[in-house]
Coordinates of C-alpha atoms in Angstrom, one line a residue:
M856 CA 38.2 -151.1 57.6
A857 CA 41.1 -151.9 55.3
I858 CA 42.8 -154.9 53.7
D859 CA 45.8 -154.9 51.5
K860 CA 44.2 -155.1 48.0
D861 CA 47.6 -155.6 46.4
A862 CA 48.3 -158.6 48.5
V863 CA 44.9 -160.1 47.6
A864 CA 45.4 -159.3 43.9
A865 CA 48.8 -161.1 44.0
L866 CA 47.0 -164.3 44.7
D867 CA 46.1 -164.3 40.9
E868 CA 49.8 -164.6 40.1
R869 CA 50.3 -167.8 42.1
R870 CA 51.2 -170.8 40.0
L871 CA 49.0 -173.8 39.8
G872 CA 50.1 -177.4 40.1
P873 CA 49.1 -180.9 41.0
E874 CA 48.7 -179.9 44.7
H875 CA 45.5 -178.1 43.7
K876 CA 42.9 -180.7 43.8
S877 CA 40.6 -181.0 40.8
L878 CA 42.5 -178.8 38.5
P879 CA 43.5 -180.5 35.2
P880 CA 47.1 -181.0 34.1
A881 CA 46.5 -178.3 31.5
A882 CA 46.4 -175.8 34.3
W883 CA 49.7 -176.8 35.9
G884 CA 52.4 -174.2 35.5
L885 CA 50.0 -171.4 34.7
S886 CA 49.1 -168.6 37.1
V887 CA 45.5 -168.3 38.3
R888 CA 45.0 -165.4 36.0
E889 CA 46.5 -167.2 33.0
Y890 CA 44.3 -170.2 33.6
L891 CA 41.1 -168.2 33.9
D892 CA 42.0 -166.5 30.6
T893 CA 41.6 -169.9 29.0
A894 CA 37.8 -169.7 29.8
P895 CA 37.5 -173.1 31.6
H896 CA 34.2 -174.7 32.3
L897 CA 33.3 -177.0 35.2
D898 CA 33.4 -180.1 33.1
D899 CA 37.1 -179.3 32.3
L900 CA 37.9 -180.1 36.0
A901 CA 38.4 -183.5 37.5
T902 CA 36.0 -184.9 40.1
P903 CA 35.5 -184.7 42.9
V904 CA 35.3 -180.9 43.2
L905 CA 33.8 -178.3 45.5
T906 CA 32.5 -175.1 43.9
V907 CA 31.2 -171.7 44.9
D908 CA 28.3 -170.2 43.0
A909 CA 29.2 -166.6 42.2
A910 CA 25.7 -165.3 41.8
A911 CA 24.5 -166.9 45.0
M912 CA 27.5 -165.6 46.9
E913 CA 27.0 -162.0 45.6
S914 CA 23.3 -162.2 46.6
N915 CA 24.2 -163.4 50.1
L916 CA 26.8 -160.6 50.5
A917 CA 24.2 -158.0 49.8
V918 CA 21.4 -159.6 51.8
M919 CA 23.5 -159.6 55.0
A920 CA 25.0 -156.2 54.5
D921 CA 21.5 -154.7 54.1
W922 CA 20.0 -156.7 56.9
T923 CA 22.7 -155.6 59.5
R924 CA 22.5 -152.1 58.3
A925 CA 18.7 -152.0 58.7
A926 CA 19.1 -153.6 62.2
G927 CA 21.5 -151.0 63.3
V928 CA 24.4 -153.3 64.2
R929 CA 27.9 -153.9 62.8
L930 CA 29.1 -157.0 61.2
A931 CA 32.4 -158.7 61.8
P932 CA 32.0 -161.9 59.7
H933 CA 33.8 -164.9 61.1
G934 CA 36.7 -165.3 58.7
K935 CA 37.6 -168.8 59.9
T936 CA 34.5 -170.0 57.9
T937 CA 36.4 -169.6 54.6
M938 CA 39.9 -168.5 55.4
A939 CA 39.8 -166.9 52.0
P940 CA 41.3 -163.4 51.9
R941 CA 39.6 -162.6 48.6
L942 CA 36.2 -163.2 50.4
W943 CA 37.3 -161.1 53.4
E944 CA 38.1 -158.3 51.0
R945 CA 34.6 -158.5 49.5
Q946 CA 33.0 -158.5 53.0
L947 CA 35.0 -155.5 54.1
T948 CA 34.2 -153.6 50.9
A949 CA 30.5 -154.3 51.6
G950 CA 30.8 -152.5 54.9
A951 CA 32.0 -155.1 57.4
W952 CA 33.3 -153.5 60.7
G953 CA 36.2 -156.0 60.9
I954 CA 37.0 -159.7 60.5
T955 CA 36.5 -162.2 63.3
L956 CA 38.9 -165.1 63.7
A957 CA 39.4 -167.9 66.2
T958 CA 43.2 -168.5 66.7
G959 CA 46.4 -166.6 66.8
W960 CA 47.6 -168.2 63.6
Q961 CA 44.4 -167.2 61.8
A962 CA 45.0 -163.6 63.0
Q963 CA 48.5 -163.7 61.6
V964 CA 47.2 -164.8 58.2
A965 CA 44.7 -161.9 58.2
R966 CA 47.4 -159.4 59.2
S967 CA 49.6 -160.7 56.4
F968 CA 46.9 -159.5 54.0
G969 CA 46.6 -156.2 55.8
V970 CA 43.3 -156.7 57.8
D971 CA 43.5 -153.8 60.3
R972 CA 40.7 -154.7 62.7
I973 CA 40.6 -158.2 64.1
L974 CA 38.2 -159.6 66.7
L975 CA 39.5 -162.9 68.1
A976 CA 36.5 -164.7 69.4
N977 CA 38.6 -166.7 71.8
A978 CA 41.0 -166.3 74.7
L979 CA 44.6 -165.6 73.7
V980 CA 46.9 -167.3 76.1
D981 CA 49.5 -168.8 73.7
P982 CA 52.8 -166.9 74.5
V983 CA 54.0 -166.8 70.9
A984 CA 50.7 -165.4 69.6
L985 CA 50.4 -162.9 72.5
Q986 CA 53.9 -161.5 72.0
W987 CA 53.2 -161.2 68.3
V988 CA 50.0 -159.3 68.8
A989 CA 51.8 -156.9 71.2
A990 CA 54.6 -156.3 68.8
E991 CA 52.1 -155.8 65.9
L992 CA 50.1 -153.3 68.0
A993 CA 53.2 -151.4 69.0
A994 CA 54.5 -151.2 65.4
H995 CA 51.2 -150.3 63.7
P996 CA 49.1 -147.6 65.3
E997 CA 46.2 -148.3 62.8
F998 CA 45.9 -151.9 63.8
E999 CA 43.0 -152.8 66.2
F1000 CA 42.9 -156.1 68.0
L1001 CA 40.3 -157.4 70.4
C1002 CA 40.2 -160.8 72.1
W1003 CA 38.4 -162.5 75.0
A1004 CA 39.0 -163.7 78.6
D1005 CA 36.7 -165.9 80.5
S1006 CA 38.6 -166.2 83.8
V1007 CA 40.8 -164.2 86.2
A1008 CA 43.5 -166.8 85.6
T1009 CA 43.4 -166.0 81.9
V1010 CA 44.0 -162.3 82.6
E1011 CA 46.8 -163.1 85.0
L1012 CA 48.5 -165.3 82.4
M1013 CA 48.2 -162.7 79.7
D1014 CA 49.8 -160.1 82.1
R1015 CA 52.7 -162.4 82.8
V1016 CA 53.4 -163.2 79.1
L1017 CA 53.2 -159.5 78.2
E1018 CA 55.8 -158.5 80.7
S1019 CA 58.4 -159.5 78.1
A1020 CA 56.5 -158.2 75.1
P1021 CA 56.7 -154.8 73.4
R1022 CA 54.8 -152.3 75.5
T1023 CA 51.3 -151.4 74.3
D1024 CA 48.2 -150.1 75.9
R1025 CA 45.9 -151.1 73.0
L1026 CA 45.5 -154.8 73.6
T1027 CA 41.7 -154.8 74.1
V1028 CA 40.1 -157.7 76.0
L1029 CA 36.4 -158.5 76.2
V1030 CA 34.8 -160.4 79.0
E1031 CA 33.5 -163.7 77.6
L1032 CA 30.2 -164.9 79.0
G1033 CA 29.2 -168.5 78.5
G1034 CA 26.4 -170.6 79.9
P1035 CA 25.7 -174.0 81.5
H1036 CA 26.8 -177.0 79.3
G1037 CA 28.2 -174.5 76.7
R1038 CA 31.7 -174.0 75.5
T1039 CA 34.1 -171.4 76.9
G1040 CA 32.9 -168.4 78.8
A1041 CA 32.3 -167.3 82.4
R1042 CA 29.4 -169.2 83.8
S1043 CA 27.7 -166.3 85.6
V1044 CA 27.3 -162.6 85.4
Q1045 CA 29.0 -162.3 88.8
R1046 CA 32.1 -164.2 87.6
G1047 CA 32.1 -161.9 84.5
L1048 CA 32.3 -158.9 86.7
E1049 CA 35.3 -160.4 88.5
I1050 CA 37.0 -160.8 85.2
A1051 CA 36.2 -157.3 84.2
A1052 CA 37.7 -156.0 87.4
A1053 CA 40.9 -158.0 86.8
I1054 CA 41.2 -156.6 83.3
S1055 CA 40.7 -153.1 84.6
A1056 CA 43.4 -153.6 87.1
S1057 CA 45.9 -154.7 84.5
K1058 CA 48.6 -152.3 83.3
R1059 CA 48.9 -154.0 79.9
L1060 CA 45.2 -154.8 79.0
R1061 CA 42.3 -152.6 78.2
L1062 CA 38.7 -153.6 79.1
G1063 CA 36.8 -153.2 75.9
G1064 CA 33.4 -154.9 76.3
V1065 CA 31.7 -158.2 76.6
G1066 CA 31.1 -161.0 74.1
G1067 CA 30.1 -164.6 73.7
Y1068 CA 28.5 -167.2 71.4
E1069 CA 24.9 -168.2 71.9
G1070 CA 25.1 -170.9 69.3
A1071 CA 27.0 -173.1 71.8
L1072 CA 23.9 -173.3 73.9
A1073 CA 21.3 -174.5 71.3
H1074 CA 21.3 -176.3 68.0
D1075 CA 17.7 -176.0 66.8
R1076 CA 14.6 -173.9 67.1
T1077 CA 12.6 -175.8 69.7
D1078 CA 11.0 -173.8 72.5
G1079 CA 13.7 -175.0 74.9
A1080 CA 16.6 -174.0 72.6
L1081 CA 15.2 -170.5 71.9
A1082 CA 14.6 -170.0 75.6
A1083 CA 18.2 -170.8 76.3
V1084 CA 19.4 -168.3 73.7
H1085 CA 17.0 -165.6 75.0
G1086 CA 18.2 -166.2 78.6
Y1087 CA 21.8 -166.0 77.6
L1088 CA 21.5 -162.8 75.7
D1089 CA 19.6 -161.3 78.6
D1090 CA 22.6 -162.1 80.8
L1091 CA 25.1 -160.7 78.3
T1092 CA 23.1 -157.4 78.2
R1093 CA 23.1 -157.4 82.0
L1094 CA 26.8 -158.0 82.3
H1095 CA 27.5 -155.1 79.9
G1096 CA 25.2 -152.8 81.9
E1097 CA 26.7 -153.6 85.2
I1098 CA 30.2 -153.1 84.0
A1099 CA 29.2 -149.7 82.5
A1100 CA 27.3 -148.7 85.7
A1101 CA 30.4 -149.6 87.8
G1102 CA 32.5 -147.2 85.7
M1103 CA 34.9 -149.9 84.7
Y1104 CA 35.0 -149.1 81.0
P1105 CA 38.0 -146.7 80.2
G1106 CA 36.4 -145.6 77.0
A1107 CA 34.2 -147.1 74.2
A1108 CA 32.9 -150.6 74.5
V1109 CA 31.9 -153.4 72.2
I1110 CA 29.2 -156.0 72.9
T1111 CA 29.3 -158.9 70.5
A1112 CA 27.4 -162.1 69.9
G1113 CA 25.9 -164.0 67.1
G1114 CA 26.7 -166.9 64.8
S1115 CA 24.6 -167.6 61.7
A1116 CA 21.8 -169.6 63.5
Y1117 CA 20.1 -166.9 65.7
P1118 CA 21.2 -163.5 64.4
E1119 CA 17.7 -162.1 64.7
L1120 CA 17.6 -162.9 68.4
V1121 CA 21.0 -161.2 68.9
V1122 CA 19.5 -158.1 67.2
E1123 CA 16.4 -158.3 69.3
H1124 CA 18.4 -158.2 72.5
L1125 CA 21.4 -156.1 71.7
A1126 CA 20.6 -153.7 68.9
G1127 CA 19.1 -151.2 71.3
L1128 CA 22.4 -150.9 73.2
A1129 CA 24.1 -149.5 70.1
D1130 CA 25.3 -145.9 71.1
E1131 CA 28.4 -145.2 69.1
D1132 CA 28.6 -141.5 69.9
G1133 CA 28.1 -142.2 73.6
A1134 CA 24.9 -140.0 73.9
R1135 CA 23.5 -142.3 76.5
G1136 CA 26.7 -143.0 78.5
V1137 CA 29.4 -145.4 77.4
A1138 CA 29.9 -145.3 73.6
T1139 CA 28.9 -148.8 72.6
T1140 CA 29.2 -150.7 69.3
V1141 CA 27.1 -153.8 68.8
V1142 CA 28.8 -156.4 66.6
L1143 CA 27.3 -159.5 65.0
R1144 CA 29.8 -162.1 64.0
S1145 CA 27.9 -164.3 61.5
G1146 CA 30.2 -166.1 59.1
A1147 CA 28.3 -168.9 57.3
Y1148 CA 25.9 -166.5 55.6
L1149 CA 28.2 -165.7 52.7
I1150 CA 28.2 -169.3 51.5
H1151 CA 25.1 -170.6 53.4
D1152 CA 24.2 -174.2 52.7
D1153 CA 21.6 -176.8 51.8
G1154 CA 21.6 -178.4 55.3
F1155 CA 22.0 -177.1 58.8
Y1156 CA 21.9 -173.4 58.1
A1157 CA 19.1 -173.8 55.5
G1158 CA 17.1 -175.3 58.2
I1159 CA 17.8 -173.0 61.1
S1160 CA 18.7 -169.5 59.8
P1161 CA 16.0 -166.9 59.9
L1162 CA 17.3 -165.6 56.6
A1163 CA 16.8 -168.9 54.8
A1164 CA 14.3 -169.5 52.1
G1165 CA 10.7 -169.6 53.4
H1166 CA 11.4 -167.1 56.2
T1167 CA 12.1 -163.9 54.4
E1168 CA 11.5 -162.2 51.1
R1169 CA 15.3 -161.9 50.4
P1170 CA 16.6 -165.3 51.5
L1171 CA 20.2 -166.5 51.6
R1172 CA 21.1 -169.0 48.9
S1173 CA 23.4 -172.0 49.1
A1174 CA 26.5 -171.0 47.2
M1175 CA 28.4 -174.3 47.5
H1176 CA 28.0 -177.6 45.9
G1177 CA 29.9 -180.8 45.6
W1178 CA 30.3 -182.6 42.2
A1179 CA 31.1 -186.3 42.3
R1180 CA 31.4 -189.0 39.6
T1181 CA 29.8 -192.4 39.7
V1182 CA 32.6 -194.9 39.8
S1183 CA 30.8 -198.1 40.6
R1184 CA 27.3 -199.6 40.5
P1185 CA 28.0 -202.8 42.5
E1186 CA 24.4 -203.4 43.5
P1187 CA 21.2 -202.6 41.8
E1188 CA 20.2 -199.8 44.2
L1189 CA 23.7 -198.5 45.1
A1190 CA 26.1 -196.1 43.3
L1191 CA 29.5 -195.2 44.7
L1192 CA 30.7 -191.7 43.9
D1193 CA 34.3 -190.5 44.0
A1194 CA 34.0 -187.9 46.8
G1195 CA 34.4 -188.7 50.4
K1196 CA 35.3 -187.2 53.8
R1197 CA 38.5 -185.8 52.4
D1198 CA 36.4 -183.7 50.0
L1199 CA 33.0 -182.9 51.5
P1200 CA 31.6 -181.8 54.9
F1201 CA 29.7 -184.4 56.9
D1202 CA 29.7 -183.1 60.5
E1203 CA 26.4 -181.3 60.3
G1204 CA 24.6 -183.7 57.9
L1205 CA 25.5 -185.8 54.9
P1206 CA 25.4 -184.4 51.4
V1207 CA 22.1 -184.3 49.6
P1208 CA 21.9 -185.6 46.1
Q1209 CA 20.3 -183.0 43.9
R1210 CA 20.6 -183.9 40.2
I1211 CA 22.7 -185.5 37.5
A1212 CA 24.9 -182.8 35.9
G1213 CA 26.3 -182.4 32.4
P1214 CA 24.9 -181.8 28.9
A1215 CA 21.7 -183.8 29.7
V1216 CA 20.9 -182.3 33.1
R1217 CA 18.2 -184.4 34.7
A1218 CA 16.7 -185.3 38.0
L1219 CA 17.9 -188.2 40.1
P1220 CA 15.5 -191.2 40.7
A1221 CA 13.0 -190.5 43.4
G1222 CA 14.2 -191.4 46.8
A1223 CA 17.9 -191.0 46.1
T1224 CA 19.8 -190.3 49.3
V1225 CA 23.4 -190.5 50.6
S1226 CA 23.7 -193.0 53.4
A1227 CA 27.4 -192.7 54.3
L1228 CA 30.8 -191.3 53.4
N1229 CA 34.1 -193.1 53.5
D1230 CA 37.4 -191.3 53.1
Q1231 CA 37.1 -191.3 49.3
H1232 CA 33.6 -192.6 48.5
T1233 CA 30.0 -191.5 48.8
F1234 CA 27.3 -194.2 49.1
L1235 CA 24.4 -193.0 47.0
R1236 CA 21.3 -195.1 47.6
L1237 CA 18.9 -195.4 44.7
P1238 CA 15.8 -197.4 45.7
G1239 CA 14.1 -198.9 42.7
A1240 CA 16.5 -197.3 40.2
A1241 CA 17.8 -199.0 37.1
P1242 CA 21.6 -199.0 36.4
H1243 CA 21.1 -196.8 33.3
E1244 CA 19.5 -194.0 35.4
V1245 CA 22.8 -193.3 37.2
P1246 CA 25.4 -194.9 35.0
V1247 CA 29.1 -195.3 35.7
G1248 CA 30.7 -192.0 34.7
S1249 CA 27.8 -189.8 35.4
V1250 CA 28.3 -186.7 37.6
V1251 CA 26.0 -186.0 40.5
R1252 CA 25.6 -182.5 42.1
L1253 CA 25.4 -182.6 45.9
G1254 CA 23.9 -180.1 48.3
L1255 CA 26.2 -179.7 51.3
S1256 CA 25.8 -178.7 54.9
H1257 CA 28.2 -176.5 56.9
P1258 CA 30.6 -174.3 54.9
C1259 CA 33.1 -174.2 57.8
T1260 CA 34.0 -177.8 57.2
A1261 CA 33.7 -177.7 53.5
F1262 CA 36.3 -175.0 52.7
D1263 CA 39.0 -176.5 55.0
K1264 CA 39.3 -179.5 52.6
W1265 CA 40.3 -177.3 49.6
R1266 CA 43.3 -175.1 49.2
L1267 CA 41.8 -173.7 45.9
I1268 CA 38.1 -173.6 45.2
P1269 CA 36.7 -172.9 41.8
V1270 CA 34.0 -170.2 41.5
I1271 CA 31.4 -170.9 38.8
D1272 CA 29.0 -168.4 37.3
D1273 CA 25.8 -170.5 37.8
A1274 CA 25.5 -173.9 39.5
D1275 CA 22.2 -174.4 37.8
A1276 CA 23.6 -173.8 34.3
E1277 CA 23.9 -176.8 31.9
R1278 CA 27.6 -176.1 31.5
P1279 CA 28.9 -173.7 34.3
R1280 CA 31.9 -171.5 33.6
V1281 CA 34.8 -171.2 36.0
V1282 CA 35.1 -167.4 36.7
D1283 CA 37.5 -167.4 39.6
L1284 CA 39.7 -169.5 41.9
L1285 CA 39.6 -168.9 45.7
H1286 CA 42.8 -169.5 47.7
T1287 CA 42.1 -170.7 51.2
F1288 CA 44.6 -170.8 54.2
F1289 CA 43.9 -173.6 56.5

């Protein structure tokens, strides 16, 4: 799949300014390329700052590309995790089948960078976005777009909106299957079949497969959670089989599931359905949509992913860190750092203090933990520590949880060569579009 490499490369010519959090005044007015030519280091940046570790990210890219290839499934990484076209380019170059997105606007951003296969893991009922998609498909024969529908009402609404849109027969819709107490998605296989029939009857939509998200039904690896995921994937398999048996697919089909928490279960249930040349009937592509793997983390995904350290010989590595400066030691066992909810993710767990950074890299006092985040402050608890152990002005490296809500707080993210180095070098700057 393609992306406009020139559009991505043009990001290096964008000018830097005070709107780019953490960059020093010395960078203002320079292009990204010109600033990187000055060979900056992490300690040239202001705190707080979020960074991406280049080596860890490259390792993760290779691990997932090899893993999906060996499993016999395609990968359409969820681009909303990073909203970083430069990273989408890397993922597509590594063999990704397409880019997954969640909203019409995100799809528009991806198209502006030339992404030519987009899987929208959501229903598309907004008239502005629907008409834009129809026009884009009509104007660009190479563009492929797939979205979901989880009710007959959704299909009927799409039909009505598309009556006034440019004519196209390539707007591909997948039946979305959900589950009890989950998020969106039809709540039964029977309801899914009714939706498939409605799409088939449409003159403007093409029935293109089935999809869903098992991560909405579980949040850990307890027996009950795993049973819910297995049951859901069984139902997804059944829905695809019954649609195919009924002859409703007009051509090739896609079956897609999978976040970053249970990809091995998706492979276990769905990989055997892959039949891209149609030798066994309907030509079927199995697509995994994991997105968090590229950055991974030191929290939620480190604890649940089957590709995390301790579960595989080639584990994913956390490629993101927060760096925050001690601004106050108002109590003997408390340090306040200059990062907060505006800077770091907190929805899947608070940051984990890892070490004191700088020329004299050293461990934090035993028992150091983050107890809370305010808008602009981190509460670092230091049981039994003396003030000189984490003095005012010292920089603390923080492990983070959930890349999806880390990237959205930064419009420009420094990439460093090695987060474990004594003085990491800044080797790139990632533009995000949130």
